[in-house]
Short mmCIF file of C-alpha atoms and ligand atoms in Angstrom, two decimals:
data_model
loop_
_atom_site.label_atom_id
_atom_site.label_comp_id
_atom_site.label_asym_id
_atom_site.label_seq_id
_atom_site.Cartn_x
_atom_site.Cartn_y
_atom_site.Cartn_z
CA UNK A 1 7.26 32.94 60.06
CA UNK A 2 4.75 30.22 60.38
CA UNK A 3 5.99 26.90 61.69
CA UNK A 4 4.87 25.28 58.49
CA UNK A 5 6.95 27.35 56.09
CA UNK A 6 8.97 24.60 54.46
CA UNK A 7 12.61 25.45 54.37
CA UNK A 8 13.25 23.18 51.42
CA UNK A 9 10.62 24.97 49.38
CA UNK A 10 11.83 26.79 46.35
CA UNK A 11 9.26 29.23 45.15
CA UNK A 12 10.74 30.10 41.73
CA UNK A 13 9.54 33.58 42.00
CA UNK A 14 11.33 35.91 39.59
CA UNK A 15 14.48 37.30 41.19
CA UNK A 16 15.32 40.82 42.11
CA UNK A 17 16.21 41.76 38.49
CA UNK A 18 12.84 40.73 37.30
CA UNK A 19 10.71 43.39 35.62
CA UNK A 20 7.56 43.50 33.57
CA UNK A 21 8.16 42.03 30.10
CA UNK A 22 7.26 44.22 27.12
CA UNK A 23 4.25 43.26 25.06
CA UNK A 24 5.22 42.08 21.55
CA UNK A 25 3.10 41.26 18.50
CA UNK A 26 3.58 37.71 17.17
CA UNK A 27 4.71 38.99 13.68
CA UNK A 28 7.08 41.50 15.19
CA UNK A 29 8.73 38.80 17.31
CA UNK A 30 9.07 36.54 14.27
CA UNK A 31 10.67 39.37 12.24
CA UNK A 32 13.18 40.01 15.07
CA UNK A 33 14.27 36.43 15.06
CA UNK A 34 14.48 36.25 11.27
CA UNK A 35 17.86 37.99 11.40
CA UNK A 36 19.51 35.51 13.76
CA UNK A 37 21.85 33.17 11.89
CA UNK A 38 21.17 30.11 14.10
CA UNK A 39 18.16 29.80 16.37
CA UNK A 40 17.32 27.28 19.07
CA UNK A 41 13.66 27.68 19.87
CA UNK A 42 12.45 26.24 23.24
CA UNK A 43 8.80 26.03 24.12
CA UNK A 44 7.01 24.98 27.20
CA UNK A 45 3.87 22.92 26.57
CA UNK A 46 1.01 23.58 29.01
CA UNK A 47 -0.08 27.20 28.88
CA UNK A 48 2.28 27.87 25.94
CA UNK A 49 1.46 25.37 23.19
CA UNK A 50 -1.89 24.38 24.81
CA UNK A 51 -4.41 26.22 26.86
CA UNK A 52 -4.53 25.20 30.48
CA UNK A 53 -7.38 22.73 31.01
CA UNK A 54 -9.24 21.57 34.15
CA UNK A 55 -7.12 18.37 34.13
CA UNK A 56 -3.81 17.68 32.31
CA UNK A 57 -5.53 14.97 30.23
CA UNK A 58 -7.97 17.52 28.80
CA UNK A 59 -5.36 19.89 27.56
CA UNK A 60 -5.29 20.09 23.75
CA UNK A 61 -2.41 21.30 21.58
CA UNK A 62 -3.42 24.70 20.06
CA UNK A 63 -4.67 24.31 16.47
CA UNK A 64 -1.90 24.93 13.94
CA UNK A 65 0.92 24.36 16.47
CA UNK A 66 2.00 20.86 15.29
CA UNK A 67 2.04 21.92 11.61
CA UNK A 68 4.04 25.06 12.27
CA UNK A 69 6.53 23.12 14.42
CA UNK A 70 6.94 20.50 11.73
CA UNK A 71 7.90 23.15 9.18
CA UNK A 72 10.14 25.00 11.58
CA UNK A 73 12.08 21.81 12.31
CA UNK A 74 12.89 21.53 8.67
CA UNK A 75 14.03 25.15 8.40
CA UNK A 76 17.77 25.87 7.90
CA UNK A 77 19.61 27.01 11.08
CA UNK A 78 16.72 26.17 13.40
CA UNK A 79 16.52 23.57 16.19
CA UNK A 80 13.27 23.17 18.18
CA UNK A 81 12.74 21.74 21.68
CA UNK A 82 9.65 21.36 23.87
CA UNK A 83 10.48 21.57 27.58
CA UNK A 84 7.79 20.41 29.95
CA UNK A 85 7.00 19.05 33.36
CA UNK A 86 5.10 16.20 31.69
CA UNK A 87 6.61 12.75 31.23
CA UNK A 88 8.27 12.10 27.85
CA UNK A 89 5.67 9.50 26.82
CA UNK A 90 2.87 12.07 27.11
CA UNK A 91 4.78 14.67 25.11
CA UNK A 92 5.62 12.22 22.36
CA UNK A 93 1.97 11.35 22.01
CA UNK A 94 0.87 14.99 21.92
CA UNK A 95 3.64 16.13 19.57
CA UNK A 96 4.30 13.31 17.11
CA UNK A 97 7.16 15.01 15.29
CA UNK A 98 10.47 13.62 14.26
CA UNK A 99 13.44 15.96 14.57
CA UNK A 100 12.03 17.62 17.65
CA UNK A 101 14.01 17.65 20.93
CA UNK A 102 11.82 16.85 23.94
CA UNK A 103 12.60 17.48 27.59
CA UNK A 104 10.32 15.74 30.11
CA UNK A 105 9.75 16.15 33.83
CA UNK A 106 11.47 19.54 33.90
CA UNK A 107 14.74 18.20 32.68
CA UNK A 108 14.96 14.71 34.18
CA UNK A 109 14.60 13.17 30.69
CA UNK A 110 15.56 14.11 27.13
CA UNK A 111 14.39 12.56 23.81
CA UNK A 112 16.89 13.35 21.00
CA UNK A 113 15.60 14.36 17.56
CA UNK A 114 16.22 10.77 16.31
CA UNK A 115 13.90 9.36 18.99
CA UNK A 116 16.50 7.99 21.49
CA UNK A 117 15.77 8.97 25.00
CA UNK A 118 17.86 9.02 28.15
CA UNK A 119 17.96 10.55 31.68
CA UNK A 120 19.33 13.99 31.26
CA UNK A 121 20.42 14.81 34.81
CA UNK A 122 20.85 12.26 37.51
CA UNK A 123 17.72 12.36 39.59
CA UNK A 124 18.97 9.92 42.18
CA UNK A 125 16.80 7.32 43.73
CA UNK A 126 13.78 9.27 44.97
CA UNK A 127 11.13 6.52 44.59
CA UNK A 128 10.84 5.73 48.28
CA UNK A 129 10.59 9.44 49.23
CA UNK A 130 7.92 9.99 46.66
CA UNK A 131 6.00 6.96 48.07
CA UNK A 132 6.20 8.61 51.44
CA UNK A 133 4.93 12.00 50.07
CA UNK A 134 1.94 10.26 48.46
CA UNK A 135 1.17 8.48 51.73
CA UNK A 136 1.38 11.72 53.69
CA UNK A 137 -0.79 13.60 51.21
CA UNK A 138 -3.42 10.85 51.44
CA UNK A 139 -3.52 11.38 55.27
CA UNK A 140 -4.64 14.89 54.73
CA UNK A 141 -6.81 14.49 51.69
CA UNK A 142 -8.44 11.18 52.71
CA UNK A 143 -10.12 10.68 49.33
CA UNK A 144 -11.50 14.22 48.97
CA UNK A 145 -12.69 14.88 45.39
CA UNK A 146 -10.87 17.09 42.97
CA UNK A 147 -7.36 16.55 44.27
CA UNK A 148 -5.03 14.45 42.15
CA UNK A 149 -1.51 13.16 42.68
CA UNK A 150 0.30 12.48 39.42
CA UNK A 151 3.35 10.25 39.95
CA UNK A 152 6.30 10.65 37.63
CA UNK A 153 9.58 8.86 37.42
CA UNK A 154 11.58 11.54 39.22
CA UNK A 155 8.89 13.56 40.95
CA UNK A 156 5.20 14.09 41.52
CA UNK A 157 2.61 16.69 40.92
CA UNK A 158 -0.29 17.52 43.24
CA UNK A 159 -3.06 19.03 41.02
CA UNK A 160 -5.83 21.08 42.67
CA UNK A 161 -7.39 22.90 39.77
CA UNK A 162 -10.76 21.30 40.57
CA UNK A 163 -10.61 22.17 44.29
CA UNK A 164 -12.35 25.17 45.86
CA UNK A 165 -9.76 27.84 46.55
CA UNK A 166 -10.58 27.96 50.33
CA UNK A 167 -10.15 24.15 50.62
CA UNK A 168 -6.79 24.44 48.78
CA UNK A 169 -5.65 27.27 50.98
CA UNK A 170 -6.53 25.23 54.08
CA UNK A 171 -5.05 21.88 53.13
CA UNK A 172 -1.99 22.70 51.05
CA UNK A 173 0.08 24.07 54.02
CA UNK A 174 -0.84 20.97 56.00
CA UNK A 175 0.39 18.72 53.19
CA UNK A 176 3.57 20.78 52.80
CA UNK A 177 4.29 20.57 56.57
CA UNK A 178 4.05 16.76 56.39
CA UNK A 179 6.28 16.71 53.25
CA UNK A 180 8.97 18.86 54.73
CA UNK A 181 11.11 16.19 56.39
CA UNK A 182 11.03 13.41 53.75
CA UNK A 183 11.67 16.13 50.98
CA UNK A 184 14.67 17.49 52.76
CA UNK A 185 16.11 14.00 53.32
CA UNK A 186 15.77 13.05 49.66
CA UNK A 187 16.89 16.38 48.24
CA UNK A 188 13.50 17.24 46.83
CA UNK A 189 11.97 20.62 46.39
CA UNK A 190 8.50 22.05 45.60
CA UNK A 191 7.71 24.50 42.81
CA UNK A 192 4.40 26.21 42.73
CA UNK A 193 2.72 26.19 39.25
CA UNK A 194 -0.72 27.07 38.12
CA UNK A 195 -2.93 25.12 40.60
CA UNK A 196 -0.26 22.47 40.96
CA UNK A 197 2.55 21.76 43.38
CA UNK A 198 5.41 20.14 41.50
CA UNK A 199 7.93 18.08 43.56
CA UNK A 200 11.19 17.29 41.91
CA UNK A 201 14.84 16.78 42.70
CA UNK A 202 16.73 19.94 43.51
CA UNK A 203 19.31 19.13 40.80
CA UNK A 204 16.68 19.34 38.09
CA UNK A 205 15.26 22.44 36.53
CA UNK A 206 14.35 23.75 33.12
CA UNK A 207 17.27 26.19 33.03
CA UNK A 208 19.87 23.46 33.46
CA UNK A 209 18.07 21.45 30.71
CA UNK A 210 18.14 24.37 28.28
CA UNK A 211 21.84 24.96 28.93
CA UNK A 212 22.54 21.20 28.27
CA UNK A 213 20.64 21.36 25.06
CA UNK A 214 22.50 24.52 23.87
CA UNK A 215 25.75 22.69 24.58
CA UNK A 216 24.72 20.02 22.13
CA UNK A 217 24.12 22.53 19.36
CA UNK A 218 26.80 25.16 19.81
CA UNK A 219 26.34 28.34 17.68
CA UNK A 220 22.58 28.52 18.02
CA UNK A 221 21.08 31.41 19.99
CA UNK A 222 18.19 30.56 22.25
CA UNK A 223 14.57 31.77 22.53
CA UNK A 224 12.40 30.37 25.27
CA UNK A 225 8.65 30.69 25.47
CA UNK A 226 6.83 29.65 28.68
CA UNK A 227 4.02 30.69 30.98
CA UNK A 228 4.76 29.45 34.49
CA UNK A 229 7.00 29.72 37.51
CA UNK A 230 9.06 26.71 36.50
CA UNK A 231 9.99 28.52 33.26
CA UNK A 232 11.76 31.37 35.10
CA UNK A 233 14.94 29.24 35.42
CA UNK A 234 14.86 28.82 31.68
CA UNK A 235 14.33 32.51 30.98
CA UNK A 236 17.36 33.25 33.18
CA UNK A 237 19.39 30.54 31.30
CA UNK A 238 18.66 31.94 27.86
CA UNK A 239 19.43 35.48 28.98
CA UNK A 240 22.77 34.25 30.26
CA UNK A 241 23.48 32.64 26.83
CA UNK A 242 22.61 35.79 24.86
CA UNK A 243 19.09 34.79 24.07
CA UNK A 244 15.57 35.93 24.63
CA UNK A 245 12.81 34.89 27.10
CA UNK A 246 9.16 35.32 26.13
CA UNK A 247 6.50 35.05 28.79
CA UNK A 248 3.06 33.75 27.63
CA UNK A 249 0.52 35.46 29.87
CA UNK A 250 -2.63 37.46 29.37
CA UNK A 251 -1.67 39.77 32.23
CA UNK A 252 1.72 41.10 32.66
CA UNK A 253 3.78 40.21 35.74
CA UNK A 254 7.37 40.49 36.79
CA UNK A 255 9.57 37.94 35.03
CA UNK A 256 13.09 37.10 33.92
CA UNK A 257 11.51 37.12 30.35
CA UNK A 258 11.92 40.36 28.43
CA UNK A 259 8.91 40.10 26.06
CA UNK A 260 5.37 38.82 26.39
CA UNK A 261 2.87 37.14 24.08
CA UNK A 262 -0.70 36.84 25.49
CA UNK A 263 -1.86 33.23 24.90
CA UNK A 264 -1.13 29.93 23.07
CA UNK A 265 -3.11 31.14 20.00
CA UNK A 266 -0.58 34.00 19.68
CA UNK A 267 2.28 31.54 20.06
CA UNK A 268 0.93 29.67 17.03
CA UNK A 269 0.66 32.95 15.11
CA UNK A 270 4.31 33.66 16.04
CA UNK A 271 5.39 30.14 14.95
CA UNK A 272 3.55 30.48 11.63
CA UNK A 273 5.15 33.88 10.97
CA UNK A 274 8.56 32.54 11.94
CA UNK A 275 8.21 29.69 9.36
CA UNK A 276 7.48 32.29 6.71
CA UNK A 277 10.45 34.42 7.77
CA UNK A 278 12.92 31.53 7.96
CA UNK A 279 11.74 29.38 5.03
CA UNK A 280 10.08 31.94 2.70
CA UNK A 281 6.97 29.72 2.79
CA UNK A 282 3.70 31.30 3.51
CA UNK A 283 1.01 28.99 4.92
CA UNK A 284 -2.52 30.23 5.58
MG1 LIG B 1 3.47 25.88 31.30
#
């Protein structure tokens, strides 16, 4: 294998048990969940509740999503959480809903339904290592346009959606080579997302966060909707807890999720149908 293949890299590719999820209609999925006595609904944000945009700032919550979530939060026997790689403050601004659980930075932070927030899993002190990764990325990128390092409290994201694919293919391995040693020393790992490299502490992933939230609300059965590699841990976690994973993707691909919706607009149709099923209210 190439010298540069980082050993501390964790490509959250679906595991051997992964298979192609079955296509499901939004209404059919809602009817299926109507029969569950208690439901904990987990949703990723980017690519699930919002279409992927050229930059994270430009992403917009899908029309109708906030209203449907507000009504679901009030439904009997339902808890709702949004689980994202974004920092909590960004999620709070995009989803101004009381009663919603929020998980930020892949599980490093949680905001309770009453608005309190706390570190969810101990990330350790990774600040100096993240500084070093930023410095090393800058050595390779040298101010090239299109690349963006987003610093978070317990990780960082290297966005390259606006970079030509050939340039990304050429420079990403060099950056990852330079990151290898400081990441290993600090216990950090890389997860490949849609045109983004996410660096985060090994201890943190969405699957652990989902299990922690389920432990706070025993008796609820989980459903998790997500679109990206980082969601695979959560799909596996809900399967382990007797729940259901739903991949949001226009094209099928192997996943730990068992079902598939095609896009955020379909997620909104599912949420709206679920409101009707669980509250008896029909909203246009
Ligand atoms: Mg996503």
